Amino acid sequence: LAEKLEHHEGSVVRCGVSMADETNFQIVDEDSVFNVNYAQFLEHKGLAKHGAKYHVVSIIGGQSSGKSTLLNRMFDTPFQVMDASKRQQTTKGIWCAPSKNSHILVMDVEGTDGREREDQKAFEGRSALFCLALTDVMMVNMWTHEIGRHQAANLPLLRTVFEVHLRLVGGKDGGIPKKRTKPLLLFILRDWDESTPADSLGETIMADLGKIWTDISKPEGEEGSSLSDFFELEVECLPHYRFQKQEWSDKVADVSARFVDAGHPKFVFKERGEKEVPADGFAEFATDLWDKIKKNEELDLPTQRKMLAMVRCDRRRKALVETLKENDEEWEKVGAEEFKAKVEQRIAEMVVEFDKYTAGYDEEVVAEGREKLGRDAWPILKKRFDVLVRELRLEAEEESKDRLTALLPTDASLPERGFTREVDKLKKQVLMDLEEKVEMLTPAGAPWTEQLYAEEGPMRLLHKYLNIKERELKQTLGNQVKTTVRKDLERMLAGKLVQRLDRADPSMWEGIRADKTECLGVALLKLQPVLEDVGLWKEEGEQIKKDFSKLAHDAVHDRVQDKASEDSLADKIFNRFDQKMNMKKSRTWLFWDTPVKEFEEGKRQAMHLLNMFEASQLYPDNEWPIGLTPPTFIDGDRKQALIDAFEEKIQPELKWAMDSKASNSTSNWMMIGGLVIVLGWDEAWWLLSNPLYLFLFLALIFASAIAYFLKFMGDWPQLLAVVTSKLAELAAPKPGATPGGGSSKDLNSLENKSGRQLRSEGQRPSTFPAAAVPTKIE
């Protein structure tokens, strides 16, 4: 009810009242505005501490009929009374004050038939309904001489009282309650002069009330009810206030005793026990009641029973919730294993206590109160529930991290396709496991299930965590696979490059290019399916291709650099020359072999090998990728040093080849001659015995020899020069010798001697002049 006060703008006003100076209080002012300081006033007067042991008395009647004077005398209240000289209305609205003699709250209602108020009828209905809903005894102040007169006797007001009271306690809301306390309508007849017996006056009033009751329309189900089913009716006659002051005072004291003296035979509260609305909630109840009354001009209000049930349910609900809050620390110690059982037990105990306290009240109101009790209790218990669910979620996150990591390959092997499918399967299992654990933790009836899947709920948080871990895991797998494939690429390239570089054949770089392309293709074929499966290839594929191409590029150059930096490169260059030339001096040079020509070819091949290791030829000329330049493996100084060492090393090789050829040629001709003599004697004799055939045979041999030397030896100009020189020497006469002197034997002896001398001095024989020796390598 207190919550509804926030919406009572226009019906309630906040008045700044000093409670220390107030002995009475205006509940509703003349503008029908309720004073929100009412609760403060009651608390200040001590009424709130009485619980349900209090009563409410109200009075209605005509204006200036002495209502306030009567109340002040009966209950020792300080209501303002009328100035007799002005005959003006003093009580405006509804006032209240506590009785000094007992726990009675007295309400003084504005008089009827007043000339000051234009909306009198509407206010009379509201005030009458308000008082009936709150009071145990309603006194009706009337002048004795007006009995029997319709307007003056407040009969229209009584008709309104009956109609609104029927709506409060009867009709469609369940009929007349079987156990209810009926309000007492106590008629106070003023200025009774005893000329008409009191009983007769009472009968007249009852007859008038009966007519009103018969004429009013009754709710469905109450058509045959009587006035006594809803009210207790009594009449008290008071002597004349001005002319019989003592008698008037005595009678008022006697009537007052009926309210304050529990031993009085006519004690009005004898059958009226404790109030259904506790004193500490009375102000809120009255506030809400007036707000509803003012907003409903036709007075179509809830029944008093419902309003009382609402207050009672609200009071018990607040008490139970407050007790639950006080035990908040104990709930922090409850573990997940016992949480569900303890919560269900505590909720059941609260509901039992609530139902016991509200038994007999309106079932609809009680059911609503029970539901509200749950709405207030569940948030308190949810604090511990959230902590336990958070622990379960963190445990699931930690466990899922290990299980996800276990999906990664434990060695350098590549995972099979389907890694993403396995991760999705594991994620679903982890979410299902948490959902089952939370379900086992959730008490029956707890409205927490939907919150689990809220934006920041535990299930959403776990799902977000798993997505993050999945991305991290896939990235880890991608890096792991790239590392494995990178090593495989390096290993494949190394195996192929070792052979290529060791052989160093003229097509080495063409082979290296082919090896690089092949190994790179194999590596990407291994890598692409795995990265496509984990969703990385689409966004990283192009960059990966560039990275692996750069890796292969660097691996090739590193290998070539290592090989080019080895000291054995000089031996490799010489070996390449030697393979063409002397083959480690195991070659047999024949008469028709050409040492000088092969010497030059060997040098060319050796220099080609050096050039292959000098700089990268990984890409053909003019095809190098943008931003890359061919790296140099052998700088200019080292290259020149290698060339110088190579030249120095190969110089004796040509001499050895020519000596070997000369030696081998003489032995060969002697062997051929011997074979011809032994095996072809008959044929030779036949040839010698036929001059014509002999001439032709010798001519053929001579022509063949000339053609061979001219075509294959390559040094025929030198040979011709030697022959010409020798012939000139033989033809020229020597000094001191007779012309034509000397024999051929002396010439041969001289030639052989000269050749031996030249060989002993490390020079070439005269048959191979110095001009035939190649110059230094440029």
PDB file of C-alpha atoms in Angstrom, residues 142 146-150 153 155 158 162 201-215 227:
ATOM      1  CA  MET A 142     -29.273  14.049  15.378  1.00  0.00           C
ATOM      2  CA  GLU A 146     -36.060  16.507  13.698  1.00  0.00           C
ATOM      3  CA  ILE A 147     -36.983  12.858  14.073  1.00  0.00           C
ATOM      4  CA  GLY A 148     -39.484  11.999  11.327  1.00  0.00           C
ATOM      5  CA  ARG A 149     -38.340  14.741   8.968  1.00  0.00           C
ATOM      6  CA  HIS A 150     -36.540  13.331   5.904  1.00  0.00           C
ATOM      7  CA  ALA A 153     -32.853  13.727  10.146  1.00  0.00           C
ATOM      8  CA  LEU A 155     -31.913  10.162   6.237  1.00  0.00           C
ATOM      9  CA  LEU A 158     -28.002   7.183   6.013  1.00  0.00           C
ATOM     10  CA  PHE A 162     -26.296   1.672   3.703  1.00  0.00           C
ATOM     11  CA  LEU A 201     -38.087   7.697  19.294  1.00  0.00           C
ATOM     12  CA  GLY A 202     -36.040   4.592  18.704  1.00  0.00           C
ATOM     13  CA  GLU A 203     -38.949   2.856  16.996  1.00  0.00           C
ATOM     14  CA  THR A 204     -39.463   5.853  14.720  1.00  0.00           C
ATOM     15  CA  ILE A 205     -35.828   5.847  13.732  1.00  0.00           C
ATOM     16  CA  MET A 206     -35.890   2.091  13.088  1.00  0.00           C
ATOM     17  CA  ALA A 207     -39.005   2.456  10.957  1.00  0.00           C
ATOM     18  CA  ASP A 208     -37.395   5.177   8.863  1.00  0.00           C
ATOM     19  CA  LEU A 209     -34.254   3.072   8.501  1.00  0.00           C
ATOM     20  CA  GLY A 210     -36.339   0.066   7.449  1.00  0.00           C
ATOM     21  CA  LYS A 211     -37.989   2.088   4.680  1.00  0.00           C
ATOM     22  CA  ILE A 212     -34.588   3.229   3.445  1.00  0.00           C
ATOM     23  CA  TRP A 213     -33.270  -0.349   3.532  1.00  0.00           C
ATOM     24  CA  THR A 214     -36.270  -1.599   1.568  1.00  0.00           C
ATOM     25  CA  ASP A 215     -35.910   1.063  -1.106  1.00  0.00           C
ATOM     26  CA  LEU A 227     -30.621  -4.288   7.968  1.00  0.00           C
TER      27      LEU A 227
END
